[in-house]
XYZ file of C-alpha atoms in Angstrom:
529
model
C -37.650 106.029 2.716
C -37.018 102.454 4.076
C -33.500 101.368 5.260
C -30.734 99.246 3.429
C -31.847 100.024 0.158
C -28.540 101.037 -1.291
C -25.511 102.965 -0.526
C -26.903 106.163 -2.744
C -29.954 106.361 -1.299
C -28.751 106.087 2.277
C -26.879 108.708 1.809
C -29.680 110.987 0.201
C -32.104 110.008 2.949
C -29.062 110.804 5.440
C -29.719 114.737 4.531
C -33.729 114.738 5.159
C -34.815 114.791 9.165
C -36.226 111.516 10.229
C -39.475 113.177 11.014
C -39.971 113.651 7.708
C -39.232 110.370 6.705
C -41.439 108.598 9.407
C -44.161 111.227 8.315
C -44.500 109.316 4.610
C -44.509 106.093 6.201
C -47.301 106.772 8.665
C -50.497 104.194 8.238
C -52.968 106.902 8.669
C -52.041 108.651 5.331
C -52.939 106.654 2.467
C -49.846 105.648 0.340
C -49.272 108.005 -2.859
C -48.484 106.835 -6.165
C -44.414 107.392 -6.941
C -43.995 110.470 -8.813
C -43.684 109.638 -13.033
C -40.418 111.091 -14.311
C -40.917 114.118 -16.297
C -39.627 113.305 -19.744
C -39.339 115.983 -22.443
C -40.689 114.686 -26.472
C -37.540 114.716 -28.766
C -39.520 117.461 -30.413
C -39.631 119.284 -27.257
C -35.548 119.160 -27.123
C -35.113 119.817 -30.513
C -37.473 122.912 -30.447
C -35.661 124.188 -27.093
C -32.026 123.249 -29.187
C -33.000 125.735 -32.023
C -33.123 128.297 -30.084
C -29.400 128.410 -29.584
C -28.736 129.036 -32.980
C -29.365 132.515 -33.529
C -26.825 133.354 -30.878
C -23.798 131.267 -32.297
C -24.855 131.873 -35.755
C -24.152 135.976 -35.642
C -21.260 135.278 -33.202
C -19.947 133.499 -35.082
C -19.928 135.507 -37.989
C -19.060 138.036 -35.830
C -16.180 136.487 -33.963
C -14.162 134.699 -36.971
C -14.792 137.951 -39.743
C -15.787 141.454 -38.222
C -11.574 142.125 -37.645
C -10.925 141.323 -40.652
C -14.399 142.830 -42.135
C -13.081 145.841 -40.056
C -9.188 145.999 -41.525
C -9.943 144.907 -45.251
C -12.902 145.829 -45.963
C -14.386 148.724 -44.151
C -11.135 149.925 -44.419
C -10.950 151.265 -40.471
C -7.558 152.083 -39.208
C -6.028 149.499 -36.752
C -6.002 151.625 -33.550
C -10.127 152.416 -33.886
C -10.318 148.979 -34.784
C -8.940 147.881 -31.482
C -11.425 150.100 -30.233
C -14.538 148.662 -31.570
C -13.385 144.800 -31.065
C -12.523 145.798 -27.203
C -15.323 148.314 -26.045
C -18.211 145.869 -28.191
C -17.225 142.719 -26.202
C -16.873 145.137 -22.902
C -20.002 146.050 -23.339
C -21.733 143.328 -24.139
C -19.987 141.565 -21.017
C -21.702 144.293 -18.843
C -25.335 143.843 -20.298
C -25.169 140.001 -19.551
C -25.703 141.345 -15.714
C -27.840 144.082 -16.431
C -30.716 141.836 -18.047
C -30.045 138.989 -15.685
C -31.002 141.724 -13.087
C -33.846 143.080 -14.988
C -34.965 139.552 -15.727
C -34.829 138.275 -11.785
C -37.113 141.415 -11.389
C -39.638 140.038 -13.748
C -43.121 138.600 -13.396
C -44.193 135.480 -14.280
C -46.786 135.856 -17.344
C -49.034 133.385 -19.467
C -46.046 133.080 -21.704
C -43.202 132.648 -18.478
C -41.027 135.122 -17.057
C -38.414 134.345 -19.835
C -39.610 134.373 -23.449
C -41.021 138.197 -23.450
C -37.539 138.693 -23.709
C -37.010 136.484 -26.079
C -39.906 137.104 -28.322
C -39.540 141.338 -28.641
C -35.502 141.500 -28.706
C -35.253 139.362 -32.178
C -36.594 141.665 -34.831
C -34.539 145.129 -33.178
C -31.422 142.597 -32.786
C -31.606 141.813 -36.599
C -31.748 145.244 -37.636
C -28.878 146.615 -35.721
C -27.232 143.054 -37.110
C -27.729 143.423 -40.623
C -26.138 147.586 -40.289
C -22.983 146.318 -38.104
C -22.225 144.665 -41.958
C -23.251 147.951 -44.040
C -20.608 150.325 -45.139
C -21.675 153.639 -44.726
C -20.951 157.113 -46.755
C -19.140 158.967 -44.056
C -15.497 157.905 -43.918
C -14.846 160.101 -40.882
C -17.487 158.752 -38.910
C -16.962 154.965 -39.824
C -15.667 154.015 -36.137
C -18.813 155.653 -34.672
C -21.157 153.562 -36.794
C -19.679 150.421 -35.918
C -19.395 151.226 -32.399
C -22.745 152.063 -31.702
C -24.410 149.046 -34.197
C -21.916 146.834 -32.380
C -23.073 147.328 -28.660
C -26.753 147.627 -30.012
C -26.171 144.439 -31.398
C -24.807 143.008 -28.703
C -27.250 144.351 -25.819
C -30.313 142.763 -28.261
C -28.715 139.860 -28.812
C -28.115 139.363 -24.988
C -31.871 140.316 -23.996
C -32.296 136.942 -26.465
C -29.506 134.963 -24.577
C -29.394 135.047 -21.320
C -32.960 134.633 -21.140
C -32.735 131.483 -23.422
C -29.391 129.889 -21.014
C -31.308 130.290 -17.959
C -34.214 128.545 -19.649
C -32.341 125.046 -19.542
C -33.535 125.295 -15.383
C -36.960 125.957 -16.676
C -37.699 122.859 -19.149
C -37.398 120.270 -16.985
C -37.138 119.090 -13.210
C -34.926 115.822 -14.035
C -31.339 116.440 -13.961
C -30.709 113.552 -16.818
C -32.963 115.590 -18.875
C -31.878 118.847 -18.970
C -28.345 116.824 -20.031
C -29.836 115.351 -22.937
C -31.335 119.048 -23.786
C -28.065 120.446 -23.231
C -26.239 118.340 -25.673
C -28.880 118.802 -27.815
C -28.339 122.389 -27.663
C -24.945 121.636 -27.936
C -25.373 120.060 -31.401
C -27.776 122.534 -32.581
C -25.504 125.577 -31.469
C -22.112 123.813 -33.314
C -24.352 123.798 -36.195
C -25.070 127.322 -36.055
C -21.264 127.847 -35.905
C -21.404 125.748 -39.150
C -24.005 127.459 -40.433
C -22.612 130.607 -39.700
C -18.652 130.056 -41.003
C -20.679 128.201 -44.453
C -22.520 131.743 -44.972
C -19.856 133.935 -44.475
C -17.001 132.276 -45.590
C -18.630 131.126 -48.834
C -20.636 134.067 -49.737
C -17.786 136.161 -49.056
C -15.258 134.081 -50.790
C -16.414 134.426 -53.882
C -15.751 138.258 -53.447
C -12.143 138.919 -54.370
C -11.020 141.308 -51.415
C -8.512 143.931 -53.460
C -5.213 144.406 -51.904
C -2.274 147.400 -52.069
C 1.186 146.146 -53.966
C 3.911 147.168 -55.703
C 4.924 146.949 -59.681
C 6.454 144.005 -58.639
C 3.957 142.463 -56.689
C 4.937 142.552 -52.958
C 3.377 144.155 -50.031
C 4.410 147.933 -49.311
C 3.420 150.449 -46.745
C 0.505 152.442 -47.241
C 2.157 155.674 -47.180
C 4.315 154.903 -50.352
C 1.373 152.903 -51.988
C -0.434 153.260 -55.255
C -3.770 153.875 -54.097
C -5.490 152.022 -57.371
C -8.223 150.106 -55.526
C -10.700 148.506 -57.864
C -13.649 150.289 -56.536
C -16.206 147.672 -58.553
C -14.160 145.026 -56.361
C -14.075 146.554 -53.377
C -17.828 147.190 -53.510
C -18.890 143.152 -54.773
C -16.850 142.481 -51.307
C -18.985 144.649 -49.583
C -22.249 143.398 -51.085
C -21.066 139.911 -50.497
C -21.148 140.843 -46.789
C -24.910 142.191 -46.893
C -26.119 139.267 -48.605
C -24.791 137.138 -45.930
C -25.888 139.520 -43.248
C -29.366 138.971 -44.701
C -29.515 135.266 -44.577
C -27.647 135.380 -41.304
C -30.634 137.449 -39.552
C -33.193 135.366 -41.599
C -32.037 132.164 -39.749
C -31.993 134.078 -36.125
C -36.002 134.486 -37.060
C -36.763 131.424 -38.003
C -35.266 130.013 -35.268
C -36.524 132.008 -32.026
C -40.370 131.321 -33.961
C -39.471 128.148 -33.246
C -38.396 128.402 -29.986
C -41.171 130.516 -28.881
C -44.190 128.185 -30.241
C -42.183 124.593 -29.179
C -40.832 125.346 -25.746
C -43.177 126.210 -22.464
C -41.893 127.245 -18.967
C -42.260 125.011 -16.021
C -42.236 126.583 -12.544
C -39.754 124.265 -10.041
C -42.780 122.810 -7.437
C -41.436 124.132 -4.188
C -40.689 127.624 -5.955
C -44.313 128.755 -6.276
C -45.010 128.157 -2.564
C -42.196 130.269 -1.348
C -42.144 134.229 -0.902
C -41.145 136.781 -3.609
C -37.440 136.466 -4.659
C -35.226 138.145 -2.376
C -33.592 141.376 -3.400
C -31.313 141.264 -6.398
C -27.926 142.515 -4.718
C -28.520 139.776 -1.786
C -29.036 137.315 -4.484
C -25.966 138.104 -5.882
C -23.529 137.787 -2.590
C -24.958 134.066 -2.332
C -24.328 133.117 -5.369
C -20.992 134.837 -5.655
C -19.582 133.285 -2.604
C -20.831 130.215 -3.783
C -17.472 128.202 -4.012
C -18.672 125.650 -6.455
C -19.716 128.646 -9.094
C -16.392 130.315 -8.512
C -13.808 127.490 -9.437
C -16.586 126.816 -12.432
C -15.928 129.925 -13.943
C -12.821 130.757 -13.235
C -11.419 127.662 -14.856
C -13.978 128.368 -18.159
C -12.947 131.305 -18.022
C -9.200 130.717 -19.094
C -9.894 127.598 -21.443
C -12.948 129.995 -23.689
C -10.506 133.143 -23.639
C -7.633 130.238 -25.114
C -10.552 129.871 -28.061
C -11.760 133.103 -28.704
C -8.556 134.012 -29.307
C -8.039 131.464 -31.569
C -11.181 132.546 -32.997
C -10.640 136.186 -32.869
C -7.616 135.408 -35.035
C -7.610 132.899 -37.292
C -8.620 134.306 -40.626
C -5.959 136.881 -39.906
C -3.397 133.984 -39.291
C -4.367 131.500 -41.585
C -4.682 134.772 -45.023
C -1.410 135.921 -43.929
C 1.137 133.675 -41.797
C -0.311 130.200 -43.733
C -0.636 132.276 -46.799
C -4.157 130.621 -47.525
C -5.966 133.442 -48.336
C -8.713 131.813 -50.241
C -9.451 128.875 -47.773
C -9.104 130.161 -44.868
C -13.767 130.093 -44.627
C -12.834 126.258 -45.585
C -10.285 125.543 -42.881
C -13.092 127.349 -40.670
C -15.947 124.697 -41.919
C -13.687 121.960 -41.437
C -13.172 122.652 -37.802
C -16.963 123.724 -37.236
C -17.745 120.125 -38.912
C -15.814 117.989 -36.620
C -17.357 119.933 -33.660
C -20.663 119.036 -34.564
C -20.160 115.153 -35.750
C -18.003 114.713 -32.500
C -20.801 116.631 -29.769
C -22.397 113.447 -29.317
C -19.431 111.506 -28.586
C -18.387 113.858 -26.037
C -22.208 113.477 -24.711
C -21.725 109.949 -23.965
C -18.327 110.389 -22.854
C -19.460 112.521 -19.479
C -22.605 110.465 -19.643
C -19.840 107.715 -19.063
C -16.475 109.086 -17.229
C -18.255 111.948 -15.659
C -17.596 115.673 -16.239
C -14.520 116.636 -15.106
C -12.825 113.852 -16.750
C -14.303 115.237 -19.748
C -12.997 118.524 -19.067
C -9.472 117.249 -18.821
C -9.603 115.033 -21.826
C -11.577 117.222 -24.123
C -9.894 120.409 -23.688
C -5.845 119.235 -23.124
C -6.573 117.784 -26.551
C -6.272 121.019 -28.799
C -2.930 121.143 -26.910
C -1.194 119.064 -29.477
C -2.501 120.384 -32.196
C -2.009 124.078 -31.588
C 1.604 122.899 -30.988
C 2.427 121.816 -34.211
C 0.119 124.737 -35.827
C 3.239 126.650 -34.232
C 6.003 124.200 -35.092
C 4.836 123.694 -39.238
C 5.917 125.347 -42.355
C 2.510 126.176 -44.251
C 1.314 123.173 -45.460
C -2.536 122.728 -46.633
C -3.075 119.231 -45.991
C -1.552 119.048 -42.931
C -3.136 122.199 -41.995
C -6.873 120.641 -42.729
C -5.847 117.563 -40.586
C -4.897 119.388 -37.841
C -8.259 121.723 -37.990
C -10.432 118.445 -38.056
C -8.584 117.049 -34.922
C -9.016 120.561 -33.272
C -12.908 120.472 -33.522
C -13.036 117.584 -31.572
C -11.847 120.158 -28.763
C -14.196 122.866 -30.236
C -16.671 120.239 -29.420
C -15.667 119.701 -25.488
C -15.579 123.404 -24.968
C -18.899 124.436 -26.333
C -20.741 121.487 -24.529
C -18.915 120.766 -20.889
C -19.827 124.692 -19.225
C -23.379 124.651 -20.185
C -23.565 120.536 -19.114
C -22.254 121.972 -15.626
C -23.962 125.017 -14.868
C -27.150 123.531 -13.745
C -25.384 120.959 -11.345
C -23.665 124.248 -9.703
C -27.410 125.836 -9.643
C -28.619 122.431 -8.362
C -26.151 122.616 -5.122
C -26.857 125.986 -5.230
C -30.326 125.017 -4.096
C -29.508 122.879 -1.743
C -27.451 124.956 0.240
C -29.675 127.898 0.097
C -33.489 126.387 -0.749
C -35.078 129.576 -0.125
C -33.566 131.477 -2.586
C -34.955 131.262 -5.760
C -34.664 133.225 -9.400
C -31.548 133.256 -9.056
C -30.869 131.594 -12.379
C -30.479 134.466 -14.741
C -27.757 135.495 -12.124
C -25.304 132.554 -12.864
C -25.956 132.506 -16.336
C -25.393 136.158 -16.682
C -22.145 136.324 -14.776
C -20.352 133.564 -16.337
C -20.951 134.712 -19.695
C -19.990 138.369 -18.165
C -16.494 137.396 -17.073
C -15.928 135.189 -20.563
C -17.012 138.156 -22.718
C -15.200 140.586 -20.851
C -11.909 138.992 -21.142
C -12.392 137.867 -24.587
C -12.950 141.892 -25.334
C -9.739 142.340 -23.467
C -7.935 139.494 -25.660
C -9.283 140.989 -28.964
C -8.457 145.016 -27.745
C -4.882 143.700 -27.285
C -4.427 141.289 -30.068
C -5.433 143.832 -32.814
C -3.455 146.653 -30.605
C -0.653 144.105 -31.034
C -0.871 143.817 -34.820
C -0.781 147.489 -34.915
C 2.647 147.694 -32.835
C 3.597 144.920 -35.113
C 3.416 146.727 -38.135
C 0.115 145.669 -39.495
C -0.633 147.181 -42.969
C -4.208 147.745 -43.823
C -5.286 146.369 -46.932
C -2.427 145.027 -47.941
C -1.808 141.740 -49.897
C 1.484 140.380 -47.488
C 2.377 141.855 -43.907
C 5.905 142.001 -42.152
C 7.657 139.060 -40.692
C 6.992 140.384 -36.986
C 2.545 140.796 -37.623
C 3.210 137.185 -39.196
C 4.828 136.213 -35.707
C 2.541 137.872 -33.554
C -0.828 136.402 -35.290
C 1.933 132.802 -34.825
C 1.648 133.674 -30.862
C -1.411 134.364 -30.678
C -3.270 131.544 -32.439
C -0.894 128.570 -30.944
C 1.411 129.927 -27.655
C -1.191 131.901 -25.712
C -4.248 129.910 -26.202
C -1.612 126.889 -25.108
C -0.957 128.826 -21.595
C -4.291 129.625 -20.854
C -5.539 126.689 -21.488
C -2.904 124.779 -19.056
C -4.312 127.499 -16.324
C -7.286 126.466 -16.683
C -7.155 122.852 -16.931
C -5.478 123.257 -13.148
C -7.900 125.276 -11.954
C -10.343 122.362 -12.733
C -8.619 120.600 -10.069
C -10.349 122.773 -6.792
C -13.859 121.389 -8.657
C -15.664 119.926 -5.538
C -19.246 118.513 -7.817
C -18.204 115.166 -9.030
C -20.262 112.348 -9.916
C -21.067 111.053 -6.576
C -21.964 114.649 -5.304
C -23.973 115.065 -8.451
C -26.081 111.907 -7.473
C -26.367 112.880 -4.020
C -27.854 116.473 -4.871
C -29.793 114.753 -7.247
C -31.326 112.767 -4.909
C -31.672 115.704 -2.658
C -33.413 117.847 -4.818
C -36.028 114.751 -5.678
C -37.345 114.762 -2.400
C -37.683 118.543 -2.014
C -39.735 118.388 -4.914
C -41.581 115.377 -4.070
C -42.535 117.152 -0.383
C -43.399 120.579 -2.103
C -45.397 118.681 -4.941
C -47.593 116.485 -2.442
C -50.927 117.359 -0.877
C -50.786 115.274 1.733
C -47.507 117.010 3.289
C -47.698 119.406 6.087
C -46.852 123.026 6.080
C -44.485 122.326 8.358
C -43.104 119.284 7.365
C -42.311 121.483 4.252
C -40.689 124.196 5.815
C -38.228 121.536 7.855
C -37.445 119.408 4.899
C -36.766 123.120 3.110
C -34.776 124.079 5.979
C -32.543 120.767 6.942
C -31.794 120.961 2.229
């Protein structure tokens, strides 16, 4: 590369050895053709966006109703309750490492090394989906059934995931690329939050849930209850829930067909001319003393536990401390909306500012509005304002992790070039630590309820469950959100470093891609990266 042709480019050239650089501008070797960028068909992105669906679609569903499903419905007492919410997400937080190990150990096949996964997880995972919903015979054994459908579920579902996060690496070798897939993604996975809050809530709306009162109408303790359920009632309500189940797992098909025939594996250049990876448990030291990864997640980590919490408990809060039991699915599609009409925004915002300005803007913006969620009487216009003004935060915090994952895997790289499948390994172990402390979050918020008082099936709950759901919808998610907003701070990868690596990374793949470079050129320029 020539001298004085711009401040960014000095600086790239500044981390290749001048042999190197004099060896490409040698007269005996005939001067190559500059390398075409490597652009991916809308088609392609939309195809590779699809296949996040499936996953926000049934975790959705999941995440927003299987408490309540749980409580109401299945009738389960609060304590195994608890149990489920907290041992499910535990468990599905430890098989996000487990495949990410088992796929580092696969082999590259004609169809990649990532969609077998994929491709024989889906139809298992929408079995074990469709019973988590299905109320079975055996009162006594209800917890079981959940238990073990739940963390089937979840391990299926994840042998889908992981596979299909690491895949954003795998689609393309231009950094501005795999952006534009990722908010495509982005947009396609907000709609599968949509999609999945529509189905629910609306099919299971119509159901009217029955409830336990007195003569006179008000709530009462279960002990002391008249236990007059309307058993045709309870049952539509139950129904309602398999027939969305069903057209939940009919979408998750659809859409990984789609993602199987319209996306194809690339192998990075300089990756197929290097040894076989390294051992798994090596792999993992690099990457977890990789500081860059470490102050990603751990700042993630607090702002998605501050939503899944919300999450976790907003059809509790909104049926009992708002009082809107029949639109609490609506407040749900109203938020889900905003998030999706407001993704591209946000897109051209980091485009724009850059990342971590995005982070701090984005996310500090549910701040206000989970303030005066705590401050309000119940009011239901207010309320749908302030749900439509929170989804433009749903909408930062769904796209800004998965926009800055790959430039942590990109420095990655750079730092240690000879390490490689190590993908699955990043993407497993941030969505390990989220999960795990979101099953932590949901274990105590439902224990909470139960200290609280929390009557099961019942029309009204005491003053203190009202306050607790209160806390846990607006003052928590508040704090941990503040936490993590400051732990953005210790960030190193800004926009210049992002250009730089960028840069970087070009001519690695440049020297790796072209015939006419020496072995060991390519081991020096591998080395000096």
């Amino acid at each position: 590369m020539a001298k004085g042709e711009g401040a960014e480019s000095s600086s790239a050239a500044g981390l290749l050895p001048t042999g190197i650089l004099q060896a490409s501008e040698r007269p005996a070797q005939a001067k190559k053709e500059p390398k075409k960028k490597q652009q991916l068909s809308i088609c392609n992105k939309l195809c590779y966006a699809v296949g996040g669906a499936p996953y926000q679609v049934t975790g959705c569903a999941l995440g927003f109703f299987l408490q309540i499903y749980l409580l109401d419905v299945a009738q389960v007492d609060t304590f195994s309750a608890s149990i489920i919410l907290f041992v499910g997400r535990a468990w599905d937080a430890f098989t996000d490492p487990l495949v990410g190990f088992c796929i580092s150990k696969s082999s590259w096949t004609r169809l990649g090394r990532l969609m077998p996964w994929i491709i024989f997880s889906t139809p298992l995972a929408i079995i074990a989906y469709f019973l988590i919903w299905f109320v079975p015979d055996f009162p006594r054994g209800q917890a079981l059934w959940y238990l073990l459908f739940y963390c089937l579920f979840e391990t299926l579902v994840t042998c889908f995931h992981v596979p299909y996060s690491a895949l954003t690496m795998f689609i393309s070798t231009e950094q501005s690329e795999r952006d534009s897939a990722t908010a495509y993604r982005m947009t396609v996975e907000v709609l599968g939050t949509v999609l999945g809050t529509a189905i629910q809530g609306q099919i299971v709306g119509q159901a009217d849930t029955p409830c336990l009162q007195d003569p006179n109408g008000s709530a009462v303790a279960l002990e002391s209850a008249n236990h007059t359920y309307s058993t045709t009632s309870l049952r539509k309500t139950q129904n309602a829930y398999l027939l969305a189940a069903g057209v939940i797992a009919s979408i998750y098909v659809i859409c990984a067909v789609i993602l199987t025939v319209g996306v194809r594996e690339q192998r990075e250049p300089y990756e197929t001319q290097q040894a076989e990876p390294m051992p798994f448990f090596r792999s993992l030291r690099q990457v977890m003393s990789h500081g860059p990864y470490i102050k990603l997640i751990a700042g993630f980590l607090f702002t998605s536990l501050a939503f899944m919490l919300v999450e976790g408990n907003f059809a509790l809060f909104c049926t009992y401390t708002l009082g809107f039991r029949n639109e609490f699915q609506n407040l749900l599609l109203a938020i889900m909306l905003s998030a999706t009409f407001t993704i591209p925004i946000w897109q051209w915002f980091l485009t724009r500012f850059g990342k971590k300005t995005a982070v701090y803007i984005g996310i500090s913006s549910a701040v206000p509005f989970l303030i005066l969620v705590a401050l309000m009487e119940s009011n239901l216009i207010v309320t749908y304002v302030v749900a439509v003004a929170a989804g433009i935060s749903v909408a930062a915090a769904f796209l800004l992790p998965w926009s800055m994952l790959p430039d942590v895997i990109d420095d990655f790289h750079l730092k240690h070039p000879h390490s490689h499948g190590t993908e699955p390994i990043f993407f497993s172990f941030y969505v390990f630590f989220t999960k795990f402390a979101s099953g932590v979050s949901l274990g105590i918020s439902t224990l909470s309820l139960d200290f609280a008082g929390y009557q099961t099936g019942g029309c009204s709950q005491p003053a203190r469950v009202k306050f607790t759901l209160k806390m846990l919808v607006t003052m928590t998610p508040i704090v941990l959100i503040l936490l993590g907003l400051l732990l953005f701070k210790l960030y190193p990868i800004d926009e210049e470093k992002r250009r730089q690596n960028k840069k970087a990374l070009q001519a690695l793949r440049d020297e790796a891609s072209s015939s006419g470079c020496s072995d060991t050129d390519s081991t020096e320029l591998a080395s000096i990266l």
